[in-house]
Structures are given as structure tokens and as C-alpha cells.
Amino acid sequence: MAAKFYLPEDCWEHVLRLLGYNTDGEDPYKYVSLVSKKFLSITNRLRFYLSVEDHHTLPLLHRLFHRFTNITILDLSSYNGNLNALLCKISLFPLKITSLDLSDQPTIPAKGLRYFSQKITTLTSLTCSYIDAIDYTDLILMADCFPNLEDLALNDCDDISEEGISHVLRRCCKMTHLNLEGCSDLKMTINFEVPKLKVLELSSTRVNDDALFVISKTCRGILQLSLNDCDDACHREGS
């Protein structure tokens, strides 16, 4: 009788994949993977997100990436060890990481990113939010390491410079989403066309009416522009 209810593995994979939708952040495969080795094998392939927080995880990376071979989203925002060493170690594995989160770290791990980019060339999304010590050279590094970036988040990074952002947009010509919310000293003056940019977050910046006029000319593909708490954008200075 059991044979009549047999389903091939690809069918089970489709069924279990449906469990991954609308889970409100909970692990959808936590209990299913305990049912059988077959389900465990399938759910391992369906996991695309990995967060590394503890520096003691470093010796276990080989086992992690051997088990979860399809990881594409890597969150290192809570990692409490040497990020340069971690990124260099991760680069040794044949991964296709498309999204990397380095938020809340004290500095940009320049050496690790440079090595990471030489080995992993699939990155299209980079999040570096809440990092105070990002300077011009860091932005140059990001753009040169990951020219295929489509989504870049630098929100609440106080030291972001106009020159650095300009270099990023020139170098990363596929950019569609750029988040600069909370970069309080930024005016965002762009004097060249950025045709593919669709979403631009400039809330809590120093953008004014003159900058908005320039943006309207250079970013003609904009579909969403956020300007909350941009006092200078409501009126011209002195009016």
C-alpha cells in the first residue's frame, strides 16, 4: 500500500517549497526536516539564507556549506569576530552569493571584501547600513569589487561623500535601488545620467530643490523617491 503513495523527490521538493511562503520569519522547515532523512536532504537544498553571528562558527564553515549548498543570502551584520578572516574563508567555497549584509559593523572589511569579490562574482545586493566609518576609499572599493551591484543600502552612514556616491553610480551601471536615508550631510548632486535607477531613498538628507531638479534630469527612470524629513527640499534656501 505504501508504494501507491510514493512521490518522486522533485514533487516533494515542490510541496516543501510552498512551506517557505508566508512564515513570518520562522523556520518553515524546522519540524519537517525531522520526519526523515529524505526530507532533511530536500529542505537543506531549499535553504537560501544564512546568518553567521559567532566567531566560533569559523571552523564549522566547511560543514555548513557542504550541507547548505544553495545559500545565496549571507547575513554577517551580527558577526562578532574578524570579518576579514571570515570573508576570506567563505571565499574558498564554490558559492553563488547574491546578497551580502555587513550592517552594524564598526568598519568596512576592505581586505576580506577584496578577496571575496575575486572568488564570488555573483553579488548584486550589498547592505552596509549603520556603519559610521565609511569613507571615500570604502565606496571606491565597493564599486570596484562589485560592478554588477543592483541594490545598495548605505542608510544611516554619516560619512558618505558626494564623490564616493558618484563613483559608485558611474561604476555600477546596473544600479536600480539606492538607499541613502539618514546620510545627513548628503546633498546628492549628480551631473551624469543614471538611467536604470528606479528606487532612491533620500529621507533625512540635505537634498534641496536644486538637487531635486538635477535628479529629475539625470535619473529619468525613477519610480520611487523618498524625501521624508528633507527640510531643504520643501523650499529654496532663503525663500
Tab-separated table of C-alpha atoms in Angstrom:
chain	number	residue	atom	x	y	z
A	1	MET	CA	0.000	0.000	0.000
A	2	ALA	CA	2.846	2.409	0.807
A	3	ALA	CA	4.134	2.189	-2.769
A	4	LYS	CA	0.863	3.632	-4.063
A	5	PHE	CA	1.536	6.849	-2.174
A	6	TYR	CA	5.117	7.221	-3.373
A	7	LEU	CA	6.058	10.671	-4.706
A	8	PRO	CA	9.287	11.382	-6.602
A	9	GLU	CA	11.751	13.712	-4.904
A	10	ASP	CA	11.090	16.648	-7.227
A	11	CYS	CA	7.397	16.543	-6.256
A	12	TRP	CA	8.245	16.576	-2.572
A	13	GLU	CA	10.614	19.472	-3.220
A	14	HIS	CA	7.779	21.419	-4.823
A	15	VAL	CA	5.451	20.650	-1.894
A	16	LEU	CA	8.032	21.631	0.729
A	17	ARG	CA	8.967	24.775	-1.167
A	18	LEU	CA	5.412	26.004	-0.634
A	19	LEU	CA	6.015	25.896	3.117
A	20	GLY	CA	8.600	28.630	2.717
A	21	TYR	CA	5.978	31.265	1.867
A	22	ASN	CA	4.309	33.492	4.479
A	23	THR	CA	6.173	32.147	7.503
A	24	ASP	CA	6.668	35.499	9.322
A	25	GLY	CA	10.374	34.896	9.783
A	26	GLU	CA	10.063	31.456	11.396
A	27	ASP	CA	11.974	28.478	10.029
A	28	PRO	CA	9.414	26.721	7.787
A	29	TYR	CA	11.435	23.501	7.634
A	30	LYS	CA	12.324	23.134	11.320
A	31	TYR	CA	9.987	20.226	12.036
A	32	VAL	CA	9.557	18.822	8.533
A	33	SER	CA	13.277	18.075	8.324
A	34	LEU	CA	12.956	15.800	11.363
A	35	VAL	CA	10.496	13.476	9.644
A	36	SER	CA	13.017	11.598	7.525
A	37	LYS	CA	16.493	11.795	6.004
A	38	LYS	CA	14.848	12.340	2.646
A	39	PHE	CA	13.009	15.425	3.860
A	40	LEU	CA	16.164	16.650	5.595
A	41	SER	CA	18.090	16.383	2.323
A	42	ILE	CA	15.388	18.270	0.426
A	43	THR	CA	14.987	21.062	2.992
A	44	ASN	CA	18.766	21.545	3.070
A	45	ARG	CA	18.610	22.369	-0.643
A	46	LEU	CA	15.746	24.815	-0.078
A	47	ARG	CA	17.607	26.980	2.426
A	48	PHE	CA	18.996	30.099	0.755
A	49	TYR	CA	19.647	32.335	3.803
A	50	LEU	CA	22.495	32.016	6.286
A	51	SER	CA	23.343	34.286	9.211
A	52	VAL	CA	26.748	33.926	10.863
A	53	GLU	CA	26.987	35.584	14.280
A	54	ASP	CA	29.528	33.790	16.459
A	55	HIS	CA	33.253	33.738	15.684
A	56	HIS	CA	33.308	30.142	16.897
A	57	THR	CA	31.425	29.254	13.696
A	58	LEU	CA	34.558	29.754	11.587
A	59	PRO	CA	35.872	26.161	11.941
A	60	LEU	CA	32.386	24.840	11.085
A	61	LEU	CA	32.014	26.641	7.767
A	62	HIS	CA	33.072	23.600	5.743
A	63	ARG	CA	30.275	21.514	7.270
A	64	LEU	CA	27.734	24.327	6.899
A	65	PHE	CA	28.385	24.957	3.224
A	66	HIS	CA	28.653	21.250	2.484
A	67	ARG	CA	25.176	20.814	3.958
A	68	PHE	CA	23.557	24.001	2.633
A	69	THR	CA	24.855	24.163	-0.924
A	70	ASN	CA	22.339	26.687	-2.279
A	71	ILE	CA	22.991	29.605	0.075
A	72	THR	CA	22.625	32.901	-1.815
A	73	ILE	CA	21.843	35.360	1.014
A	74	LEU	CA	24.587	35.895	3.591
A	75	ASP	CA	23.960	37.994	6.709
A	76	LEU	CA	27.076	38.994	8.661
A	77	SER	CA	25.557	42.017	10.376
A	78	SER	CA	25.791	40.441	13.838
A	79	TYR	CA	29.151	38.718	13.413
A	80	ASN	CA	31.353	39.350	16.448
A	81	GLY	CA	34.716	38.226	15.097
A	82	ASN	CA	37.273	39.162	12.431
A	83	LEU	CA	35.212	39.927	9.320
A	84	ASN	CA	38.235	39.987	7.038
A	85	ALA	CA	39.182	36.455	8.060
A	86	LEU	CA	35.581	35.266	7.747
A	87	LEU	CA	35.093	36.676	4.247
A	88	CYS	CA	38.388	35.199	3.086
A	89	LYS	CA	37.354	31.813	4.474
A	90	ILE	CA	33.904	31.953	2.855
A	91	SER	CA	35.518	32.795	-0.469
A	92	LEU	CA	37.119	29.366	-0.564
A	93	PHE	CA	33.743	27.690	-1.142
A	94	PRO	CA	32.018	27.439	-4.560
A	95	LEU	CA	29.084	29.662	-3.563
A	96	LYS	CA	26.828	31.896	-5.621
A	97	ILE	CA	26.122	34.600	-3.079
A	98	THR	CA	23.847	37.313	-4.487
A	99	SER	CA	23.145	39.292	-1.300
A	100	LEU	CA	25.573	40.312	1.472
A	101	ASP	CA	24.718	42.228	4.658
A	102	LEU	CA	27.537	43.897	6.614
A	103	SER	CA	25.405	46.322	8.617
A	104	ASP	CA	26.178	47.423	12.189
A	105	GLN	CA	29.876	46.624	11.866
A	106	PRO	CA	32.457	49.196	13.045
A	107	THR	CA	34.282	49.416	9.704
A	108	ILE	CA	34.242	48.027	6.170
A	109	PRO	CA	36.375	44.841	5.964
A	110	ALA	CA	38.393	46.003	2.963
A	111	LYS	CA	40.798	43.063	2.718
A	112	GLY	CA	38.039	40.499	3.089
A	113	LEU	CA	35.754	42.183	0.546
A	114	ARG	CA	38.550	42.417	-1.986
A	115	TYR	CA	39.323	38.700	-1.679
A	116	PHE	CA	35.624	37.787	-1.562
A	117	SER	CA	34.961	39.652	-4.819
A	118	GLN	CA	37.766	37.839	-6.626
A	119	LYS	CA	36.209	34.460	-5.845
A	120	ILE	CA	32.481	35.240	-5.754
A	121	THR	CA	31.315	37.329	-8.699
A	122	THR	CA	27.547	36.858	-8.377
A	123	LEU	CA	26.834	39.590	-5.798
A	124	THR	CA	24.068	42.014	-6.826
A	125	SER	CA	22.912	43.310	-3.425
A	126	LEU	CA	25.071	44.868	-0.689
A	127	THR	CA	23.811	46.279	2.619
A	128	CYS	CA	26.159	48.397	4.736
A	129	SER	CA	23.733	50.260	6.991
A	130	TYR	CA	24.648	51.921	10.296
A	131	ILE	CA	28.389	51.995	9.679
A	132	ASP	CA	29.791	55.372	10.721
A	133	ALA	CA	33.310	54.856	9.414
A	134	ILE	CA	32.581	54.563	5.671
A	135	ASP	CA	34.778	56.982	3.736
A	136	TYR	CA	35.511	57.721	0.090
A	137	THR	CA	38.007	54.859	-0.275
A	138	ASP	CA	35.444	52.373	1.056
A	139	LEU	CA	32.927	53.432	-1.594
A	140	ILE	CA	35.588	53.149	-4.282
A	141	LEU	CA	36.347	49.643	-3.031
A	142	MET	CA	32.676	48.580	-3.097
A	143	ALA	CA	32.174	49.826	-6.629
A	144	ASP	CA	35.382	48.307	-7.972
A	145	CYS	CA	34.810	44.960	-6.240
A	146	PHE	CA	31.154	44.609	-7.213
A	147	PRO	CA	30.452	46.415	-10.509
A	148	ASN	CA	27.278	44.346	-11.038
A	149	LEU	CA	25.534	45.734	-7.956
A	150	GLU	CA	21.853	46.446	-8.456
A	151	ASP	CA	20.853	47.178	-4.871
A	152	LEU	CA	22.999	49.164	-2.410
A	153	ALA	CA	21.937	50.237	1.093
A	154	LEU	CA	24.090	52.813	2.904
A	155	ASN	CA	21.418	54.259	5.144
A	156	ASP	CA	22.477	55.955	8.384
A	157	CYS	CA	26.141	56.158	7.397
A	158	ASP	CA	27.139	59.702	8.313
A	159	ASP	CA	30.444	59.966	6.421
A	160	ILE	CA	29.083	59.178	2.930
A	161	SER	CA	30.512	61.651	0.401
A	162	GLU	CA	29.124	63.036	-2.846
A	163	GLU	CA	32.259	61.985	-4.706
A	164	GLY	CA	32.027	58.427	-3.403
A	165	ILE	CA	28.372	58.028	-4.396
A	166	SER	CA	29.125	59.447	-7.833
A	167	HIS	CA	31.885	56.881	-8.339
A	168	VAL	CA	29.571	54.063	-7.258
A	169	LEU	CA	26.840	55.118	-9.692
A	170	ARG	CA	29.299	55.518	-12.572
A	171	ARG	CA	30.954	52.162	-11.931
A	172	CYS	CA	27.815	50.166	-11.040
A	173	CYS	CA	25.782	50.965	-14.130
A	174	LYS	CA	23.155	48.300	-13.323
A	175	MET	CA	22.083	50.002	-10.076
A	176	THR	CA	18.298	50.077	-9.631
A	177	HIS	CA	17.900	50.580	-5.843
A	178	LEU	CA	19.935	53.016	-3.740
A	179	ASN	CA	19.194	53.696	-0.067
A	180	LEU	CA	20.883	56.772	1.440
A	181	GLU	CA	18.370	57.524	4.166
A	182	GLY	CA	19.877	59.233	7.184
A	183	CYS	CA	23.105	60.264	5.428
A	184	SER	CA	22.579	63.686	6.952
A	185	ASP	CA	25.320	65.631	5.127
A	186	LEU	CA	24.467	64.352	1.649
A	187	LYS	CA	23.019	66.680	-0.990
A	188	MET	CA	23.036	64.140	-3.846
A	189	THR	CA	24.174	66.303	-6.742
A	190	ILE	CA	24.545	64.051	-9.806
A	191	ASN	CA	25.812	65.593	-13.035
A	192	PHE	CA	25.589	62.467	-15.214
A	193	GLU	CA	22.766	60.154	-16.264
A	194	VAL	CA	21.792	57.132	-14.166
A	195	PRO	CA	19.198	55.571	-16.477
A	196	LYS	CA	18.484	52.321	-14.594
A	197	LEU	CA	17.954	53.764	-11.110
A	198	LYS	CA	14.330	53.134	-10.091
A	199	VAL	CA	14.199	53.461	-6.297
A	200	LEU	CA	16.050	56.236	-4.475
A	201	GLU	CA	15.751	56.723	-0.711
A	202	LEU	CA	16.914	60.184	0.386
A	203	SER	CA	14.938	60.739	3.584
A	204	SER	CA	16.748	62.757	6.281
A	205	THR	CA	19.403	64.106	3.923
A	206	ARG	CA	20.299	67.664	2.839
A	207	VAL	CA	18.670	67.321	-0.562
A	208	ASN	CA	17.165	70.657	-1.665
A	209	ASP	CA	15.086	71.863	-4.593
A	210	ASP	CA	18.142	72.422	-6.786
A	211	ALA	CA	19.330	68.854	-6.190
A	212	LEU	CA	15.846	67.519	-6.967
A	213	PHE	CA	15.846	69.377	-10.264
A	214	VAL	CA	19.168	67.745	-11.189
A	215	ILE	CA	17.904	64.301	-10.105
A	216	SER	CA	14.816	64.705	-12.298
A	217	LYS	CA	17.105	65.285	-15.296
A	218	THR	CA	19.704	62.601	-14.621
A	219	CYS	CA	17.543	59.819	-13.130
A	220	ARG	CA	14.653	59.705	-15.571
A	221	GLY	CA	13.734	56.115	-14.704
A	222	ILE	CA	12.906	56.869	-11.053
A	223	LEU	CA	9.683	55.179	-9.926
A	224	GLN	CA	10.021	55.767	-6.173
A	225	LEU	CA	11.721	58.733	-4.486
A	226	SER	CA	11.534	59.121	-0.687
A	227	LEU	CA	12.173	62.561	0.830
A	228	ASN	CA	10.804	62.365	4.370
A	229	ASP	CA	12.362	64.892	6.754
A	230	CYS	CA	14.232	66.680	3.974
A	231	ASP	CA	13.521	70.244	5.106
A	232	ASP	CA	15.640	71.797	2.335
A	233	ALA	CA	13.582	70.041	-0.346
A	234	CYS	CA	10.375	71.829	0.595
A	235	HIS	CA	11.560	75.294	-0.322
A	236	ARG	CA	14.572	77.056	-1.712
A	237	GLU	CA	17.002	78.359	0.834
A	238	GLY	CA	16.302	81.970	1.651
A	239	SER	CA	12.751	81.961	0.287
